[in-house]
């Protein structure tokens, strides 16, 4: 079966007439009749019933028509995309990110990117663990990866985007009575702690373990078997324990029966950065780095203003 077979078949099916289909395609009518006959022979089924005045679809023909039109539409789209690449009109930007390492600067940068580069690049997003994403950047399967530091960056360079402190997601049954302020590391250590597996975000996992060790505390650590923050919170609601996750991840999600609390004093934290290859970036990647850098600076100013307002209230 070739694309021309499908093209001839669709034309006849829509025109309900061989002569009209031939005129539409600018080919001889016998050529269309011959190709439809070969298609029917190959499929082993009659697709059209023919009369002197009109052509009708059989049941099998009606089934093929829907799929044939979809295939031809996809083929045309692919052809246009290839031609746009050939003509320098289309660029791709492949970005990977860890599910729990998405600060507010990331969506703001993606929104702004469309105004910084002309034409706007086609953005392809994928998720994965930090090591997997970094390997894909090195192997030119990704242009950039949003990950938490420290991370193995050999052969890559990183642009810092945000500093992430951990917050505690406390199920309703464990919420401490009296007050809604920050909770302490000592309080956390008396409960099971749920975090994403180290393979997803090694920097954040190590920060959690390091914070408890520095305080000479040894809580029971439970790792979630799925990388998404939503799964982490659902496990917490289901009774696994108190979930620790980056603040930006907690801000994106609202789960009933969960209270999000800041952690007093030294808290687990890590730096989120964009990792790229140590070479001249493409126009699309340059635009993305400019956009996320600007968004990160705006976010830091907002955080500094919020801290200043809190200090004034406290005084």
PDB file of C-alpha atoms in Angstrom:
ATOM      1  CA  UNK A   1       0.000   0.000   0.000  1.00  0.00           C
ATOM      2  CA  UNK A   2       1.388   3.381  -1.015  1.00  0.00           C
ATOM      3  CA  UNK A   3       0.313   6.905  -0.159  1.00  0.00           C
ATOM      4  CA  UNK A   4      -0.900   7.463  -3.711  1.00  0.00           C
ATOM      5  CA  UNK A   5      -3.298   4.534  -3.324  1.00  0.00           C
ATOM      6  CA  UNK A   6      -4.806   6.217  -0.285  1.00  0.00           C
ATOM      7  CA  UNK A   7      -4.868   9.602  -2.021  1.00  0.00           C
ATOM      8  CA  UNK A   8      -6.746   8.181  -5.026  1.00  0.00           C
ATOM      9  CA  UNK A   9      -9.137   6.248  -2.807  1.00  0.00           C
ATOM     10  CA  UNK A  10      -9.974   9.303  -0.666  1.00  0.00           C
ATOM     11  CA  UNK A  11     -10.581  11.434  -3.756  1.00  0.00           C
ATOM     12  CA  UNK A  12     -12.980   8.886  -5.246  1.00  0.00           C
ATOM     13  CA  UNK A  13     -14.727   8.334  -1.902  1.00  0.00           C
ATOM     14  CA  UNK A  14     -15.274  12.054  -1.398  1.00  0.00           C
ATOM     15  CA  UNK A  15     -16.235  12.854  -4.984  1.00  0.00           C
ATOM     16  CA  UNK A  16     -18.344   9.696  -5.356  1.00  0.00           C
ATOM     17  CA  UNK A  17     -17.228   9.691  -8.997  1.00  0.00           C
ATOM     18  CA  UNK A  18     -14.084   8.459 -10.788  1.00  0.00           C
ATOM     19  CA  UNK A  19     -14.094  11.203 -13.439  1.00  0.00           C
ATOM     20  CA  UNK A  20     -14.479  13.972 -10.859  1.00  0.00           C
ATOM     21  CA  UNK A  21     -11.726  12.453  -8.712  1.00  0.00           C
ATOM     22  CA  UNK A  22      -9.426  12.294 -11.765  1.00  0.00           C
ATOM     23  CA  UNK A  23     -10.085  15.961 -12.529  1.00  0.00           C
ATOM     24  CA  UNK A  24      -9.423  16.895  -8.899  1.00  0.00           C
ATOM     25  CA  UNK A  25      -6.078  15.086  -8.904  1.00  0.00           C
ATOM     26  CA  UNK A  26      -5.137  16.051 -12.466  1.00  0.00           C
ATOM     27  CA  UNK A  27      -4.558  12.439 -13.522  1.00  0.00           C
ATOM     28  CA  UNK A  28      -6.155  10.158 -16.095  1.00  0.00           C
ATOM     29  CA  UNK A  29      -9.289   8.322 -14.981  1.00  0.00           C
ATOM     30  CA  UNK A  30      -7.955   4.853 -15.986  1.00  0.00           C
ATOM     31  CA  UNK A  31      -4.943   5.402 -13.699  1.00  0.00           C
ATOM     32  CA  UNK A  32      -7.220   5.983 -10.708  1.00  0.00           C
ATOM     33  CA  UNK A  33      -9.388   2.988 -11.536  1.00  0.00           C
ATOM     34  CA  UNK A  34      -6.309   0.770 -11.820  1.00  0.00           C
ATOM     35  CA  UNK A  35      -4.828   1.922  -8.503  1.00  0.00           C
ATOM     36  CA  UNK A  36      -8.115   1.427  -6.647  1.00  0.00           C
ATOM     37  CA  UNK A  37      -8.375  -2.078  -8.134  1.00  0.00           C
ATOM     38  CA  UNK A  38      -4.847  -2.914  -6.947  1.00  0.00           C
ATOM     39  CA  UNK A  39      -5.648  -1.562  -3.473  1.00  0.00           C
ATOM     40  CA  UNK A  40      -8.737  -3.748  -3.239  1.00  0.00           C
ATOM     41  CA  UNK A  41      -6.729  -6.775  -4.385  1.00  0.00           C
ATOM     42  CA  UNK A  42      -4.038  -6.128  -1.805  1.00  0.00           C
ATOM     43  CA  UNK A  43      -6.562  -5.749   1.021  1.00  0.00           C
ATOM     44  CA  UNK A  44      -8.696  -8.624  -0.192  1.00  0.00           C
ATOM     45  CA  UNK A  45     -11.915  -6.658   0.169  1.00  0.00           C
ATOM     46  CA  UNK A  46     -14.191  -4.508  -1.977  1.00  0.00           C
ATOM     47  CA  UNK A  47     -13.980  -0.846  -0.984  1.00  0.00           C
ATOM     48  CA  UNK A  48     -16.356   0.731  -3.517  1.00  0.00           C
ATOM     49  CA  UNK A  49     -19.507  -0.257  -5.359  1.00  0.00           C
ATOM     50  CA  UNK A  50     -19.602   1.233  -8.824  1.00  0.00           C
ATOM     51  CA  UNK A  51     -22.509   2.252 -11.038  1.00  0.00           C
ATOM     52  CA  UNK A  52     -22.568   4.305 -14.206  1.00  0.00           C
ATOM     53  CA  UNK A  53     -23.593   7.420 -12.300  1.00  0.00           C
ATOM     54  CA  UNK A  54     -22.207   7.130  -8.782  1.00  0.00           C
ATOM     55  CA  UNK A  55     -19.740   5.386  -6.506  1.00  0.00           C
ATOM     56  CA  UNK A  56     -20.705   4.228  -3.012  1.00  0.00           C
ATOM     57  CA  UNK A  57     -18.525   3.100  -0.123  1.00  0.00           C
ATOM     58  CA  UNK A  58     -18.827  -0.409   1.209  1.00  0.00           C
ATOM     59  CA  UNK A  59     -18.655  -0.939   4.957  1.00  0.00           C
ATOM     60  CA  UNK A  60     -14.951  -1.774   4.626  1.00  0.00           C
ATOM     61  CA  UNK A  61     -14.436   1.320   2.496  1.00  0.00           C
ATOM     62  CA  UNK A  62     -16.003   3.561   5.128  1.00  0.00           C
ATOM     63  CA  UNK A  63     -13.629   2.152   7.739  1.00  0.00           C
ATOM     64  CA  UNK A  64     -10.600   2.704   5.498  1.00  0.00           C
ATOM     65  CA  UNK A  65     -11.681   6.235   4.565  1.00  0.00           C
ATOM     66  CA  UNK A  66     -11.386   7.567   8.128  1.00  0.00           C
ATOM     67  CA  UNK A  67      -7.914   6.061   8.632  1.00  0.00           C
ATOM     68  CA  UNK A  68      -6.729   7.031   5.144  1.00  0.00           C
ATOM     69  CA  UNK A  69      -7.688  10.678   5.676  1.00  0.00           C
ATOM     70  CA  UNK A  70      -5.877  10.705   9.018  1.00  0.00           C
ATOM     71  CA  UNK A  71      -2.720   9.196   7.484  1.00  0.00           C
ATOM     72  CA  UNK A  72      -2.714  11.709   4.628  1.00  0.00           C
ATOM     73  CA  UNK A  73      -3.250  14.600   7.038  1.00  0.00           C
ATOM     74  CA  UNK A  74      -0.347  13.476   9.214  1.00  0.00           C
ATOM     75  CA  UNK A  75       1.844  13.044   6.155  1.00  0.00           C
ATOM     76  CA  UNK A  76       1.071  16.566   4.981  1.00  0.00           C
ATOM     77  CA  UNK A  77       1.858  17.969   8.444  1.00  0.00           C
ATOM     78  CA  UNK A  78       5.169  16.105   8.551  1.00  0.00           C
ATOM     79  CA  UNK A  79       6.065  17.345   5.076  1.00  0.00           C
ATOM     80  CA  UNK A  80       5.314  20.957   6.025  1.00  0.00           C
ATOM     81  CA  UNK A  81       7.407  20.657   9.206  1.00  0.00           C
ATOM     82  CA  UNK A  82      10.366  19.240   7.277  1.00  0.00           C
ATOM     83  CA  UNK A  83      10.119  21.996   4.683  1.00  0.00           C
ATOM     84  CA  UNK A  84       9.996  24.628   7.410  1.00  0.00           C
ATOM     85  CA  UNK A  85      13.168  23.196   8.928  1.00  0.00           C
ATOM     86  CA  UNK A  86      14.763  23.171   5.484  1.00  0.00           C
ATOM     87  CA  UNK A  87      13.813  26.790   4.980  1.00  0.00           C
ATOM     88  CA  UNK A  88      15.072  27.840   8.413  1.00  0.00           C
ATOM     89  CA  UNK A  89      11.594  28.673   9.679  1.00  0.00           C
ATOM     90  CA  UNK A  90      11.323  26.116  12.487  1.00  0.00           C
ATOM     91  CA  UNK A  91      13.609  25.415  15.428  1.00  0.00           C
ATOM     92  CA  UNK A  92      13.258  22.867  18.202  1.00  0.00           C
ATOM     93  CA  UNK A  93      14.080  23.313  21.851  1.00  0.00           C
ATOM     94  CA  UNK A  94      14.249  20.078  23.835  1.00  0.00           C
ATOM     95  CA  UNK A  95      14.036  20.642  27.591  1.00  0.00           C
ATOM     96  CA  UNK A  96      14.054  18.021  30.332  1.00  0.00           C
ATOM     97  CA  UNK A  97      13.177  18.563  33.960  1.00  0.00           C
ATOM     98  CA  UNK A  98      12.899  16.659  37.201  1.00  0.00           C
ATOM     99  CA  UNK A  99       9.240  16.597  38.310  1.00  0.00           C
ATOM    100  CA  UNK A 100       9.993  18.204  41.683  1.00  0.00           C
ATOM    101  CA  UNK A 101      12.534  20.777  40.408  1.00  0.00           C
ATOM    102  CA  UNK A 102      10.328  23.287  38.609  1.00  0.00           C
ATOM    103  CA  UNK A 103      10.604  26.760  40.172  1.00  0.00           C
ATOM    104  CA  UNK A 104       8.224  29.520  39.125  1.00  0.00           C
ATOM    105  CA  UNK A 105      10.870  30.894  36.743  1.00  0.00           C
ATOM    106  CA  UNK A 106      10.416  27.914  34.427  1.00  0.00           C
ATOM    107  CA  UNK A 107       6.793  28.473  33.258  1.00  0.00           C
ATOM    108  CA  UNK A 108       7.407  32.228  33.141  1.00  0.00           C
ATOM    109  CA  UNK A 109      10.439  31.675  30.909  1.00  0.00           C
ATOM    110  CA  UNK A 110       8.532  29.395  28.543  1.00  0.00           C
ATOM    111  CA  UNK A 111       5.767  31.982  28.222  1.00  0.00           C
ATOM    112  CA  UNK A 112       8.268  34.785  27.578  1.00  0.00           C
ATOM    113  CA  UNK A 113      10.307  32.737  25.111  1.00  0.00           C
ATOM    114  CA  UNK A 114       7.679  33.199  22.414  1.00  0.00           C
ATOM    115  CA  UNK A 115       8.300  36.953  22.465  1.00  0.00           C
ATOM    116  CA  UNK A 116      12.108  36.730  22.450  1.00  0.00           C
ATOM    117  CA  UNK A 117      12.763  34.614  19.352  1.00  0.00           C
ATOM    118  CA  UNK A 118      11.258  34.840  15.877  1.00  0.00           C
ATOM    119  CA  UNK A 119       9.951  32.461  14.869  1.00  0.00           C
ATOM    120  CA  UNK A 120       9.154  30.965  18.269  1.00  0.00           C
ATOM    121  CA  UNK A 121      10.753  27.532  18.696  1.00  0.00           C
ATOM    122  CA  UNK A 122       8.767  24.344  19.046  1.00  0.00           C
ATOM    123  CA  UNK A 123       9.358  23.320  22.679  1.00  0.00           C
ATOM    124  CA  UNK A 124       9.527  19.607  23.485  1.00  0.00           C
ATOM    125  CA  UNK A 125       9.349  18.784  27.207  1.00  0.00           C
ATOM    126  CA  UNK A 126      10.283  15.555  28.947  1.00  0.00           C
ATOM    127  CA  UNK A 127      10.707  14.459  32.565  1.00  0.00           C
ATOM    128  CA  UNK A 128      13.176  12.109  34.206  1.00  0.00           C
ATOM    129  CA  UNK A 129      15.702  11.576  36.940  1.00  0.00           C
ATOM    130  CA  UNK A 130      18.626  13.978  37.236  1.00  0.00           C
ATOM    131  CA  UNK A 131      21.330  11.590  35.998  1.00  0.00           C
ATOM    132  CA  UNK A 132      19.176  10.456  33.080  1.00  0.00           C
ATOM    133  CA  UNK A 133      18.478  14.049  32.043  1.00  0.00           C
ATOM    134  CA  UNK A 134      22.144  15.046  32.246  1.00  0.00           C
ATOM    135  CA  UNK A 135      23.112  12.020  30.131  1.00  0.00           C
ATOM    136  CA  UNK A 136      20.556  13.106  27.524  1.00  0.00           C
ATOM    137  CA  UNK A 137      22.035  16.624  27.433  1.00  0.00           C
ATOM    138  CA  UNK A 138      25.535  15.203  26.935  1.00  0.00           C
ATOM    139  CA  UNK A 139      24.238  12.895  24.211  1.00  0.00           C
ATOM    140  CA  UNK A 140      22.481  15.778  22.373  1.00  0.00           C
ATOM    141  CA  UNK A 141      19.084  14.216  23.005  1.00  0.00           C
ATOM    142  CA  UNK A 142      18.166  17.293  25.060  1.00  0.00           C
ATOM    143  CA  UNK A 143      19.247  20.909  24.698  1.00  0.00           C
ATOM    144  CA  UNK A 144      18.845  21.713  28.399  1.00  0.00           C
ATOM    145  CA  UNK A 145      17.847  20.066  31.664  1.00  0.00           C
ATOM    146  CA  UNK A 146      16.416  21.678  34.779  1.00  0.00           C
ATOM    147  CA  UNK A 147      17.960  19.843  37.730  1.00  0.00           C
ATOM    148  CA  UNK A 148      18.980  20.397  41.350  1.00  0.00           C
ATOM    149  CA  UNK A 149      22.590  20.959  42.364  1.00  0.00           C
ATOM    150  CA  UNK A 150      24.971  19.507  43.291  1.00  0.00           C
ATOM    151  CA  UNK A 151      24.958  17.121  40.340  1.00  0.00           C
ATOM    152  CA  UNK A 152      27.578  15.443  38.119  1.00  0.00           C
ATOM    153  CA  UNK A 153      28.149  18.177  35.543  1.00  0.00           C
ATOM    154  CA  UNK A 154      31.281  16.878  33.801  1.00  0.00           C
ATOM    155  CA  UNK A 155      31.305  18.263  30.263  1.00  0.00           C
ATOM    156  CA  UNK A 156      28.355  20.562  30.999  1.00  0.00           C
ATOM    157  CA  UNK A 157      27.814  24.010  32.431  1.00  0.00           C
ATOM    158  CA  UNK A 158      24.999  25.124  34.714  1.00  0.00           C
ATOM    159  CA  UNK A 159      23.082  28.387  35.026  1.00  0.00           C
ATOM    160  CA  UNK A 160      21.577  28.813  38.493  1.00  0.00           C
ATOM    161  CA  UNK A 161      17.869  29.588  38.523  1.00  0.00           C
ATOM    162  CA  UNK A 162      16.529  29.336  42.083  1.00  0.00           C
ATOM    163  CA  UNK A 163      17.336  28.308  45.630  1.00  0.00           C
ATOM    164  CA  UNK A 164      14.811  25.809  46.954  1.00  0.00           C
ATOM    165  CA  UNK A 165      14.085  25.256  50.634  1.00  0.00           C
ATOM    166  CA  UNK A 166      12.139  22.213  51.711  1.00  0.00           C
ATOM    167  CA  UNK A 167       8.677  22.488  53.196  1.00  0.00           C
ATOM    168  CA  UNK A 168       6.732  19.865  55.129  1.00  0.00           C
ATOM    169  CA  UNK A 169       3.427  18.473  53.861  1.00  0.00           C
ATOM    170  CA  UNK A 170       1.637  17.275  56.991  1.00  0.00           C
ATOM    171  CA  UNK A 171      -1.474  15.056  56.820  1.00  0.00           C
ATOM    172  CA  UNK A 172      -4.426  16.259  58.854  1.00  0.00           C
ATOM    173  CA  UNK A 173      -4.039  13.543  61.501  1.00  0.00           C
ATOM    174  CA  UNK A 174      -0.501  14.718  62.321  1.00  0.00           C
ATOM    175  CA  UNK A 175      -0.952  18.505  62.238  1.00  0.00           C
ATOM    176  CA  UNK A 176       0.364  19.885  65.539  1.00  0.00           C
ATOM    177  CA  UNK A 177      -2.182  21.733  67.642  1.00  0.00           C
ATOM    178  CA  UNK A 178      -1.781  25.369  68.556  1.00  0.00           C
ATOM    179  CA  UNK A 179      -0.455  27.636  65.876  1.00  0.00           C
ATOM    180  CA  UNK A 180       0.149  27.507  62.173  1.00  0.00           C
ATOM    181  CA  UNK A 181       3.781  28.576  62.115  1.00  0.00           C
ATOM    182  CA  UNK A 182       6.897  26.701  61.028  1.00  0.00           C
ATOM    183  CA  UNK A 183       7.638  23.269  62.454  1.00  0.00           C
ATOM    184  CA  UNK A 184      11.037  22.172  63.724  1.00  0.00           C
ATOM    185  CA  UNK A 185      13.456  19.494  62.645  1.00  0.00           C
ATOM    186  CA  UNK A 186      13.019  17.872  66.060  1.00  0.00           C
ATOM    187  CA  UNK A 187       9.275  17.577  65.492  1.00  0.00           C
ATOM    188  CA  UNK A 188       9.826  16.110  62.035  1.00  0.00           C
ATOM    189  CA  UNK A 189      12.249  13.516  63.375  1.00  0.00           C
ATOM    190  CA  UNK A 190       9.500  12.024  65.525  1.00  0.00           C
ATOM    191  CA  UNK A 191       7.547  11.037  62.408  1.00  0.00           C
ATOM    192  CA  UNK A 192       8.156   8.972  59.310  1.00  0.00           C
ATOM    193  CA  UNK A 193       9.546  11.181  56.521  1.00  0.00           C
ATOM    194  CA  UNK A 194       8.453  10.616  52.918  1.00  0.00           C
ATOM    195  CA  UNK A 195      10.679  11.878  50.091  1.00  0.00           C
ATOM    196  CA  UNK A 196      11.122  11.127  46.406  1.00  0.00           C
ATOM    197  CA  UNK A 197      13.709   8.476  45.606  1.00  0.00           C
ATOM    198  CA  UNK A 198      17.316   9.595  45.324  1.00  0.00           C
ATOM    199  CA  UNK A 199      17.410   8.577  41.640  1.00  0.00           C
ATOM    200  CA  UNK A 200      14.880  11.326  40.845  1.00  0.00           C
ATOM    201  CA  UNK A 201      16.503  14.214  42.697  1.00  0.00           C
ATOM    202  CA  UNK A 202      19.798  13.217  44.373  1.00  0.00           C
ATOM    203  CA  UNK A 203      20.595  16.756  45.531  1.00  0.00           C
ATOM    204  CA  UNK A 204      17.321  17.211  47.404  1.00  0.00           C
ATOM    205  CA  UNK A 205      17.391  13.706  48.897  1.00  0.00           C
ATOM    206  CA  UNK A 206      20.962  14.231  50.131  1.00  0.00           C
ATOM    207  CA  UNK A 207      19.990  17.625  51.573  1.00  0.00           C
ATOM    208  CA  UNK A 208      17.202  16.001  53.594  1.00  0.00           C
ATOM    209  CA  UNK A 209      19.493  13.268  54.947  1.00  0.00           C
ATOM    210  CA  UNK A 210      22.293  15.769  55.628  1.00  0.00           C
ATOM    211  CA  UNK A 211      20.030  18.110  57.584  1.00  0.00           C
ATOM    212  CA  UNK A 212      18.897  15.369  59.957  1.00  0.00           C
ATOM    213  CA  UNK A 213      22.444  14.061  60.370  1.00  0.00           C
ATOM    214  CA  UNK A 214      23.718  17.546  61.197  1.00  0.00           C
ATOM    215  CA  UNK A 215      21.082  17.723  63.932  1.00  0.00           C
ATOM    216  CA  UNK A 216      22.065  14.218  65.093  1.00  0.00           C
ATOM    217  CA  UNK A 217      18.572  12.932  64.354  1.00  0.00           C
ATOM    218  CA  UNK A 218      17.631   9.663  62.625  1.00  0.00           C
ATOM    219  CA  UNK A 219      14.008   9.637  61.493  1.00  0.00           C
ATOM    220  CA  UNK A 220      12.578   6.771  59.472  1.00  0.00           C
ATOM    221  CA  UNK A 221      12.930   7.738  55.795  1.00  0.00           C
ATOM    222  CA  UNK A 222      10.445   6.344  53.263  1.00  0.00           C
ATOM    223  CA  UNK A 223      11.005   6.865  49.538  1.00  0.00           C
ATOM    224  CA  UNK A 224       8.023   7.240  47.226  1.00  0.00           C
ATOM    225  CA  UNK A 225       7.968   4.788  44.333  1.00  0.00           C
ATOM    226  CA  UNK A 226       6.831   7.455  41.832  1.00  0.00           C
ATOM    227  CA  UNK A 227       8.749  10.671  41.067  1.00  0.00           C
ATOM    228  CA  UNK A 228       5.861  13.149  40.963  1.00  0.00           C
ATOM    229  CA  UNK A 229       5.139  15.527  43.879  1.00  0.00           C
ATOM    230  CA  UNK A 230       1.445  14.646  43.592  1.00  0.00           C
ATOM    231  CA  UNK A 231       2.236  11.018  44.327  1.00  0.00           C
ATOM    232  CA  UNK A 232       4.356  12.061  47.291  1.00  0.00           C
ATOM    233  CA  UNK A 233       1.476  14.015  48.817  1.00  0.00           C
ATOM    234  CA  UNK A 234      -1.033  11.243  48.190  1.00  0.00           C
ATOM    235  CA  UNK A 235       1.238   8.773  49.972  1.00  0.00           C
ATOM    236  CA  UNK A 236       1.399  11.177  52.876  1.00  0.00           C
ATOM    237  CA  UNK A 237      -2.408  11.433  53.022  1.00  0.00           C
ATOM    238  CA  UNK A 238      -2.608   7.650  52.872  1.00  0.00           C
ATOM    239  CA  UNK A 239      -0.597   7.405  56.082  1.00  0.00           C
ATOM    240  CA  UNK A 240       2.988   6.986  54.938  1.00  0.00           C
ATOM    241  CA  UNK A 241       4.200   9.982  56.964  1.00  0.00           C
ATOM    242  CA  UNK A 242       5.156  13.641  56.603  1.00  0.00           C
ATOM    243  CA  UNK A 243       6.287  14.509  53.086  1.00  0.00           C
ATOM    244  CA  UNK A 244       9.254  16.796  52.467  1.00  0.00           C
ATOM    245  CA  UNK A 245       9.445  18.455  49.068  1.00  0.00           C
ATOM    246  CA  UNK A 246      10.806  21.625  47.470  1.00  0.00           C
ATOM    247  CA  UNK A 247       8.700  24.701  48.147  1.00  0.00           C
ATOM    248  CA  UNK A 248       7.973  25.363  44.458  1.00  0.00           C
ATOM    249  CA  UNK A 249       6.560  21.838  44.064  1.00  0.00           C
ATOM    250  CA  UNK A 250       4.274  22.331  47.068  1.00  0.00           C
ATOM    251  CA  UNK A 251       3.071  25.675  45.698  1.00  0.00           C
ATOM    252  CA  UNK A 252       1.897  24.043  42.449  1.00  0.00           C
ATOM    253  CA  UNK A 253      -0.284  21.433  44.129  1.00  0.00           C
ATOM    254  CA  UNK A 254      -3.291  21.593  46.418  1.00  0.00           C
ATOM    255  CA  UNK A 255      -4.254  18.333  48.120  1.00  0.00           C
ATOM    256  CA  UNK A 256      -7.126  18.222  50.618  1.00  0.00           C
ATOM    257  CA  UNK A 257      -6.248  17.008  54.124  1.00  0.00           C
ATOM    258  CA  UNK A 258      -2.665  18.312  53.794  1.00  0.00           C
ATOM    259  CA  UNK A 259      -1.126  21.352  55.508  1.00  0.00           C
ATOM    260  CA  UNK A 260       2.038  22.870  54.063  1.00  0.00           C
ATOM    261  CA  UNK A 261       4.381  24.220  56.729  1.00  0.00           C
ATOM    262  CA  UNK A 262       7.751  25.912  56.524  1.00  0.00           C
ATOM    263  CA  UNK A 263      10.646  24.438  58.492  1.00  0.00           C
ATOM    264  CA  UNK A 264      12.196  26.582  61.212  1.00  0.00           C
ATOM    265  CA  UNK A 265      15.952  27.058  61.322  1.00  0.00           C
ATOM    266  CA  UNK A 266      18.275  25.101  59.036  1.00  0.00           C
ATOM    267  CA  UNK A 267      16.126  23.282  56.507  1.00  0.00           C
ATOM    268  CA  UNK A 268      16.992  20.963  53.632  1.00  0.00           C
ATOM    269  CA  UNK A 269      17.691  23.049  50.549  1.00  0.00           C
ATOM    270  CA  UNK A 270      19.289  22.877  47.123  1.00  0.00           C
ATOM    271  CA  UNK A 271      19.925  25.061  44.104  1.00  0.00           C
ATOM    272  CA  UNK A 272      17.980  24.521  40.878  1.00  0.00           C
ATOM    273  CA  UNK A 273      19.911  25.166  37.678  1.00  0.00           C
ATOM    274  CA  UNK A 274      19.687  24.722  33.920  1.00  0.00           C
ATOM    275  CA  UNK A 275      22.380  22.370  32.624  1.00  0.00           C
ATOM    276  CA  UNK A 276      23.519  22.771  28.998  1.00  0.00           C
ATOM    277  CA  UNK A 277      26.417  21.575  26.881  1.00  0.00           C
ATOM    278  CA  UNK A 278      29.588  23.640  27.099  1.00  0.00           C
ATOM    279  CA  UNK A 279      29.369  24.934  23.552  1.00  0.00           C
ATOM    280  CA  UNK A 280      27.838  27.827  21.645  1.00  0.00           C
ATOM    281  CA  UNK A 281      24.063  27.594  22.214  1.00  0.00           C
ATOM    282  CA  UNK A 282      21.495  27.745  19.439  1.00  0.00           C
ATOM    283  CA  UNK A 283      19.339  30.818  18.986  1.00  0.00           C
ATOM    284  CA  UNK A 284      16.411  29.033  20.633  1.00  0.00           C
ATOM    285  CA  UNK A 285      18.488  27.929  23.630  1.00  0.00           C
ATOM    286  CA  UNK A 286      19.992  31.405  23.997  1.00  0.00           C
ATOM    287  CA  UNK A 287      16.489  32.846  24.104  1.00  0.00           C
ATOM    288  CA  UNK A 288      15.421  30.322  26.743  1.00  0.00           C
ATOM    289  CA  UNK A 289      18.455  31.036  28.937  1.00  0.00           C
ATOM    290  CA  UNK A 290      17.800  34.771  28.690  1.00  0.00           C
ATOM    291  CA  UNK A 291      14.127  34.251  29.537  1.00  0.00           C
ATOM    292  CA  UNK A 292      14.699  31.999  32.526  1.00  0.00           C
ATOM    293  CA  UNK A 293      17.487  34.269  33.808  1.00  0.00           C
ATOM    294  CA  UNK A 294      15.155  37.278  33.713  1.00  0.00           C
ATOM    295  CA  UNK A 295      12.336  35.299  35.341  1.00  0.00           C
ATOM    296  CA  UNK A 296      14.695  34.115  38.085  1.00  0.00           C
ATOM    297  CA  UNK A 297      15.811  37.672  38.852  1.00  0.00           C
ATOM    298  CA  UNK A 298      12.184  38.805  39.075  1.00  0.00           C
ATOM    299  CA  UNK A 299      11.360  35.910  41.393  1.00  0.00           C
ATOM    300  CA  UNK A 300      14.312  36.733  43.681  1.00  0.00           C
ATOM    301  CA  UNK A 301      13.213  40.369  43.927  1.00  0.00           C
ATOM    302  CA  UNK A 302       9.720  39.258  44.922  1.00  0.00           C
ATOM    303  CA  UNK A 303      11.120  36.931  47.569  1.00  0.00           C
ATOM    304  CA  UNK A 304      13.388  39.669  48.942  1.00  0.00           C
ATOM    305  CA  UNK A 305      10.433  42.072  49.134  1.00  0.00           C
ATOM    306  CA  UNK A 306       8.355  39.449  50.953  1.00  0.00           C
ATOM    307  CA  UNK A 307      11.161  38.863  53.469  1.00  0.00           C
ATOM    308  CA  UNK A 308      11.465  42.606  54.021  1.00  0.00           C
ATOM    309  CA  UNK A 309       7.719  42.938  54.671  1.00  0.00           C
ATOM    310  CA  UNK A 310       7.869  40.106  57.209  1.00  0.00           C
ATOM    311  CA  UNK A 311      10.776  41.793  58.992  1.00  0.00           C
ATOM    312  CA  UNK A 312       8.828  45.054  59.238  1.00  0.00           C
ATOM    313  CA  UNK A 313       5.780  43.249  60.652  1.00  0.00           C
ATOM    314  CA  UNK A 314       7.949  41.382  63.175  1.00  0.00           C
ATOM    315  CA  UNK A 315       9.581  44.589  64.367  1.00  0.00           C
TER     316      UNK A 315
END
